[in-house]
Amino acid sequence: MIRRVPTWLALPAVAGLVLFLVYPTGYLIALAVTDSSLGNPLRAFTGSANFGTAFSSPAFVPSLWRSTVFAVLATVVTTGLGMVLAVLLRARGTRFGAVGALLLLPLVTAPVLIGVAWKLLLAPAGGGLAEVFAAAGFAGANPLGSGLGAYLVLLGIHIWQWTPFAVLVLFAALGVVRPELQESARIDGAGPWRTFVTVTWPAVAPTAWAVLVLELVIGYRVFDLIVVITSGGPGFATTLAPYLIYQTGLRGSFDMGTAAAQTLVFALVVGAVATVLTAARARSVKAEQP
């Protein structure tokens, strides 16, 4: 006999959902359709005017493209590199070990400290890498001095910071791979790559896809590094969407209505890209089914 759980037992979960999801989302939508400032929100209904203001900004749409390229590149590299490092660590044994612990240092360090450290390292005069650049024939080099250079530096630092997350999760996932299956594949003449494709990957694929989605979301929400290292420059080269929304709502005019509209559009972009990724995952899983 199936016993029904009393409805009142679900009330704490429902209350938490309303408090932390429904109410903030509703308030954000209200800000997006009203004339709102930081000190005086919800002054008057404006309809879609804030969205028009957001898209009329010359920096907003390019920031969405920059954020998307940044997040996609970071996702592919961090997950791929994380898989390689996790396989190498697993080949050493079942323990994460001291090497694995060192790999986690960027992950457990505060993003602001990471930004400060890298800014000091990359300083063209007196920076920690200045002598390295000079020895390589690039004396006085300033990687942050050009738009593309600053963008690639941010991307590289982000990859360095978040690859350990992929390593940690995928290393744990590799624990479910049965060693006897790998040994059988080797006996049958399969090389390392063939063994990985036929034995290892099917076992860790669900976890790898989950890491891809998480890394994508993490790549979209980059903010701390921009504030500390580049402040969105040179020009708008490193002004990604989260930083632009921060500037709109919390700097200058404190236009919370437009910032809310930008946030909603940004959320739709992230959701669309994440949907494409999850659809690719579904097709991959379906293709692997007998």
Short mmCIF file of C-alpha atoms in Angstrom, two decimals:
data_model
loop_
_atom_site.label_atom_id
_atom_site.label_comp_id
_atom_site.label_asym_id
_atom_site.label_seq_id
_atom_site.Cartn_x
_atom_site.Cartn_y
_atom_site.Cartn_z
CA MET A 1 0.00 0.00 0.00
CA ILE A 2 1.37 3.37 -1.02
CA ARG A 3 1.17 6.01 1.69
CA ARG A 4 0.94 9.62 0.65
CA VAL A 5 3.31 12.09 2.25
CA PRO A 6 1.49 14.98 3.95
CA THR A 7 1.52 18.17 1.89
CA TRP A 8 2.74 20.24 4.81
CA LEU A 9 6.08 18.43 4.74
CA ALA A 10 6.83 20.12 1.42
CA LEU A 11 6.18 23.61 2.78
CA PRO A 12 9.82 24.33 3.79
CA ALA A 13 11.03 23.41 0.30
CA VAL A 14 8.30 25.50 -1.33
CA ALA A 15 9.09 28.43 0.96
CA GLY A 16 12.79 28.20 0.08
CA LEU A 17 11.95 28.07 -3.63
CA VAL A 18 9.76 31.16 -3.36
CA LEU A 19 12.30 33.04 -1.26
CA PHE A 20 15.42 32.30 -3.29
CA LEU A 21 14.05 31.88 -6.83
CA VAL A 22 10.53 33.13 -7.46
CA TYR A 23 10.74 36.41 -5.54
CA PRO A 24 14.19 37.53 -6.90
CA THR A 25 13.13 36.62 -10.45
CA GLY A 26 9.85 38.46 -10.11
CA TYR A 27 11.58 41.52 -8.67
CA LEU A 28 14.14 41.46 -11.49
CA ILE A 29 11.35 41.41 -14.08
CA ALA A 30 9.63 44.27 -12.24
CA LEU A 31 12.83 46.32 -12.38
CA ALA A 32 13.23 45.57 -16.09
CA VAL A 33 9.80 47.02 -16.98
CA THR A 34 9.92 50.09 -14.74
CA ASP A 35 11.90 53.29 -14.39
CA SER A 36 14.22 52.24 -11.57
CA SER A 37 17.37 53.61 -10.04
CA LEU A 38 19.46 52.23 -7.20
CA GLY A 39 17.95 54.62 -4.67
CA ASN A 40 14.41 54.79 -6.07
CA PRO A 41 13.29 51.54 -7.72
CA LEU A 42 9.95 50.81 -9.39
CA ARG A 43 9.06 54.47 -9.99
CA ALA A 44 6.91 54.08 -13.09
CA PHE A 45 5.98 51.40 -15.60
CA THR A 46 7.95 51.76 -18.83
CA GLY A 47 7.18 48.52 -20.66
CA SER A 48 9.94 47.51 -23.03
CA ALA A 49 11.77 50.85 -22.91
CA ASN A 50 14.60 49.47 -20.78
CA PHE A 51 15.18 46.67 -23.28
CA GLY A 52 15.37 49.25 -26.06
CA THR A 53 17.89 51.23 -24.05
CA ALA A 54 19.92 48.07 -23.42
CA PHE A 55 20.13 47.12 -27.09
CA SER A 56 20.83 50.69 -28.16
CA SER A 57 24.01 50.65 -26.11
CA PRO A 58 26.99 50.11 -28.44
CA ALA A 59 28.68 47.91 -25.85
CA PHE A 60 25.87 45.52 -24.84
CA VAL A 61 25.46 43.17 -27.83
CA PRO A 62 29.25 42.89 -28.39
CA SER A 63 29.63 42.02 -24.69
CA LEU A 64 27.21 39.11 -25.18
CA TRP A 65 29.31 37.82 -28.08
CA ARG A 66 32.54 38.24 -26.13
CA SER A 67 31.04 36.42 -23.15
CA THR A 68 29.81 33.56 -25.34
CA VAL A 69 33.15 33.10 -27.11
CA PHE A 70 34.94 33.30 -23.76
CA ALA A 71 32.64 30.76 -22.09
CA VAL A 72 32.70 28.27 -24.98
CA LEU A 73 36.49 28.37 -25.36
CA ALA A 74 37.01 28.10 -21.62
CA THR A 75 34.56 25.18 -21.38
CA VAL A 76 36.22 23.17 -24.14
CA VAL A 77 39.77 23.75 -22.89
CA THR A 78 39.12 23.28 -19.15
CA THR A 79 37.11 20.10 -19.65
CA GLY A 80 39.50 18.62 -22.20
CA LEU A 81 42.59 19.48 -20.20
CA GLY A 82 40.87 18.31 -17.03
CA MET A 83 40.15 14.94 -18.62
CA VAL A 84 43.77 14.51 -19.71
CA LEU A 85 45.13 15.41 -16.26
CA ALA A 86 42.56 13.23 -14.51
CA VAL A 87 43.52 10.21 -16.64
CA LEU A 88 47.22 10.81 -15.95
CA LEU A 89 46.59 11.14 -12.21
CA ARG A 90 44.43 8.00 -12.21
CA ALA A 91 47.22 6.12 -14.00
CA ARG A 92 49.44 6.86 -10.98
CA GLY A 93 46.97 5.15 -8.65
CA THR A 94 43.70 5.64 -6.85
CA ARG A 95 45.00 8.40 -4.55
CA PHE A 96 44.87 12.04 -5.57
CA GLY A 97 48.27 12.57 -3.99
CA ALA A 98 50.41 15.64 -3.46
CA VAL A 99 50.47 16.47 -7.18
CA GLY A 100 46.68 16.47 -7.28
CA ALA A 101 46.54 18.64 -4.18
CA LEU A 102 48.86 21.19 -5.80
CA LEU A 103 46.59 21.26 -8.85
CA LEU A 104 43.72 22.33 -6.61
CA LEU A 105 45.48 25.46 -5.33
CA PRO A 106 44.06 27.79 -8.03
CA LEU A 107 40.57 26.49 -7.28
CA VAL A 108 40.69 27.17 -3.56
CA THR A 109 42.34 30.59 -3.87
CA ALA A 110 40.08 33.64 -3.77
CA PRO A 111 39.51 35.04 -7.30
CA VAL A 112 40.49 38.54 -6.17
CA LEU A 113 43.85 37.25 -4.90
CA ILE A 114 44.35 35.41 -8.18
CA GLY A 115 43.67 38.60 -10.09
CA VAL A 116 46.06 40.66 -7.97
CA ALA A 117 48.80 38.02 -8.24
CA TRP A 118 48.56 37.78 -12.03
CA LYS A 119 48.40 41.57 -12.45
CA LEU A 120 51.64 41.87 -10.49
CA LEU A 121 53.23 39.07 -12.47
CA LEU A 122 52.29 40.62 -15.82
CA ALA A 123 53.30 44.20 -14.99
CA PRO A 124 55.69 45.38 -17.75
CA ALA A 125 57.95 47.17 -15.25
CA GLY A 126 59.01 45.21 -12.20
CA GLY A 127 56.53 42.41 -12.77
CA GLY A 128 57.33 38.86 -11.79
CA LEU A 129 57.50 37.77 -15.45
CA ALA A 130 59.29 40.88 -16.75
CA GLU A 131 62.69 39.18 -16.70
CA VAL A 132 61.25 36.10 -18.39
CA PHE A 133 59.90 38.27 -21.22
CA ALA A 134 63.26 40.08 -21.46
CA ALA A 135 65.17 36.78 -21.66
CA ALA A 136 62.86 35.66 -24.46
CA GLY A 137 63.55 38.86 -26.39
CA PHE A 138 60.34 40.68 -25.44
CA ALA A 139 61.68 43.25 -23.00
CA GLY A 140 58.97 45.57 -21.76
CA ALA A 141 56.22 43.35 -23.15
CA ASN A 142 52.77 44.18 -21.79
CA PRO A 143 50.27 41.38 -22.52
CA LEU A 144 47.48 43.55 -21.11
CA GLY A 145 48.29 46.47 -23.38
CA SER A 146 46.28 45.27 -26.40
CA GLY A 147 42.67 44.23 -26.62
CA LEU A 148 43.32 40.73 -27.94
CA GLY A 149 46.21 40.22 -25.54
CA ALA A 150 44.16 41.23 -22.51
CA TYR A 151 41.27 39.00 -23.63
CA LEU A 152 43.57 36.00 -24.09
CA VAL A 153 45.27 36.67 -20.75
CA LEU A 154 41.90 36.64 -18.98
CA LEU A 155 40.96 33.46 -20.81
CA GLY A 156 44.23 31.80 -19.84
CA ILE A 157 43.93 32.79 -16.19
CA HIS A 158 40.35 31.53 -16.08
CA ILE A 159 41.40 28.21 -17.61
CA TRP A 160 44.24 27.93 -15.10
CA GLN A 161 41.83 28.66 -12.25
CA TRP A 162 38.99 26.31 -13.20
CA THR A 163 40.71 23.34 -14.83
CA PRO A 164 41.33 21.84 -11.35
CA PHE A 165 37.56 21.67 -10.85
CA ALA A 166 37.24 19.48 -13.95
CA VAL A 167 40.22 17.40 -12.82
CA LEU A 168 38.71 16.78 -9.39
CA VAL A 169 35.29 15.72 -10.68
CA LEU A 170 36.59 13.61 -13.56
CA PHE A 171 39.22 11.95 -11.38
CA ALA A 172 36.42 10.78 -9.10
CA ALA A 173 34.37 9.63 -12.10
CA LEU A 174 37.26 7.54 -13.40
CA GLY A 175 37.00 5.49 -10.22
CA VAL A 176 33.96 3.67 -11.63
CA VAL A 177 35.91 2.34 -14.62
CA ARG A 178 36.55 -1.37 -14.08
CA PRO A 179 40.28 -2.15 -14.38
CA GLU A 180 39.57 -5.64 -15.72
CA LEU A 181 37.79 -4.15 -18.74
CA GLN A 182 40.77 -1.94 -19.47
CA GLU A 183 43.10 -4.91 -19.10
CA SER A 184 40.94 -6.97 -21.46
CA ALA A 185 41.08 -4.20 -24.05
CA ARG A 186 44.88 -4.10 -23.80
CA ILE A 187 45.09 -7.88 -24.16
CA ASP A 188 42.96 -7.62 -27.30
CA GLY A 189 45.53 -5.24 -28.75
CA ALA A 190 43.82 -1.89 -28.09
CA GLY A 191 46.15 1.03 -27.60
CA PRO A 192 45.71 3.78 -24.99
CA TRP A 193 43.43 5.88 -27.22
CA ARG A 194 41.29 2.90 -28.28
CA THR A 195 41.00 1.78 -24.66
CA PHE A 196 39.91 5.24 -23.61
CA VAL A 197 37.27 5.51 -26.37
CA THR A 198 35.77 2.05 -25.93
CA VAL A 199 36.10 1.49 -22.18
CA THR A 200 36.83 4.68 -20.25
CA TRP A 201 34.74 7.26 -22.08
CA PRO A 202 31.38 5.41 -21.95
CA ALA A 203 31.77 5.14 -18.16
CA VAL A 204 32.64 8.79 -17.53
CA ALA A 205 30.66 10.45 -20.34
CA PRO A 206 27.66 11.45 -18.17
CA THR A 207 29.98 13.13 -15.68
CA ALA A 208 32.01 14.78 -18.44
CA TRP A 209 28.85 16.28 -19.95
CA ALA A 210 27.84 17.59 -16.53
CA VAL A 211 31.28 19.17 -16.14
CA LEU A 212 30.87 20.80 -19.55
CA VAL A 213 27.59 22.43 -18.51
CA LEU A 214 29.03 23.61 -15.18
CA GLU A 215 32.17 25.00 -16.80
CA LEU A 216 30.00 26.81 -19.34
CA VAL A 217 28.02 28.55 -16.61
CA ILE A 218 31.23 29.37 -14.73
CA GLY A 219 32.75 30.80 -17.91
CA TYR A 220 29.75 33.08 -18.42
CA ARG A 221 29.89 34.52 -14.93
CA VAL A 222 33.49 35.81 -15.00
CA PHE A 223 33.58 39.09 -13.13
CA ASP A 224 36.24 39.22 -10.40
CA LEU A 225 39.19 38.88 -12.76
CA ILE A 226 37.92 41.68 -14.98
CA VAL A 227 37.47 44.06 -12.05
CA VAL A 228 40.93 43.41 -10.66
CA ILE A 229 43.03 42.98 -13.80
CA THR A 230 41.61 44.95 -16.75
CA SER A 231 38.52 46.95 -15.61
CA GLY A 232 36.99 46.00 -18.94
CA GLY A 233 39.78 47.48 -21.06
CA PRO A 234 41.64 48.27 -23.16
CA GLY A 235 38.57 49.96 -24.60
CA PHE A 236 35.79 47.40 -24.39
CA ALA A 237 37.99 44.41 -25.24
CA THR A 238 37.44 42.61 -21.93
CA THR A 239 34.05 44.08 -21.07
CA LEU A 240 32.06 40.88 -20.76
CA ALA A 241 28.33 40.95 -20.07
CA PRO A 242 28.46 40.61 -16.24
CA TYR A 243 30.90 43.52 -15.98
CA LEU A 244 28.81 45.69 -18.31
CA ILE A 245 25.67 44.97 -16.27
CA TYR A 246 27.58 45.94 -13.13
CA GLN A 247 28.65 49.20 -14.74
CA THR A 248 25.09 49.97 -15.84
CA GLY A 249 23.45 49.36 -12.51
CA LEU A 250 26.09 50.16 -9.93
CA ARG A 251 28.31 52.76 -11.59
CA GLY A 252 27.55 56.10 -13.21
CA SER A 253 23.80 56.60 -13.63
CA PHE A 254 22.82 53.63 -11.41
CA ASP A 255 20.19 52.65 -13.98
CA MET A 256 18.81 49.51 -12.35
CA GLY A 257 15.98 49.20 -14.88
CA THR A 258 18.32 48.89 -17.84
CA ALA A 259 20.68 46.68 -15.83
CA ALA A 260 17.77 44.34 -15.03
CA ALA A 261 16.79 44.22 -18.70
CA GLN A 262 20.38 43.40 -19.64
CA THR A 263 20.44 40.68 -17.00
CA LEU A 264 17.30 39.04 -18.40
CA VAL A 265 18.68 39.10 -21.94
CA PHE A 266 22.00 37.72 -20.70
CA ALA A 267 20.17 34.93 -18.86
CA LEU A 268 18.33 34.03 -22.07
CA VAL A 269 21.63 33.85 -23.97
CA VAL A 270 23.19 31.60 -21.32
CA GLY A 271 20.07 29.44 -21.30
CA ALA A 272 20.09 29.12 -25.09
CA VAL A 273 23.74 28.07 -25.25
CA ALA A 274 23.25 25.66 -22.33
CA THR A 275 20.22 24.19 -24.12
CA VAL A 276 22.30 23.56 -27.23
CA LEU A 277 24.89 21.80 -25.08
CA THR A 278 22.33 19.63 -23.30
CA ALA A 279 20.72 18.78 -26.65
CA ALA A 280 24.13 17.64 -27.93
CA ARG A 281 24.47 15.54 -24.79
CA ALA A 282 21.07 13.94 -25.40
CA ARG A 283 22.00 13.08 -28.99
CA SER A 284 25.31 11.64 -27.85
CA VAL A 285 23.65 9.45 -25.23
CA LYS A 286 21.05 8.29 -27.74
CA ALA A 287 23.72 7.44 -30.30
CA GLU A 288 25.61 5.31 -27.75
CA GLN A 289 22.53 3.28 -26.85
CA PRO A 290 22.28 -0.10 -28.59
#
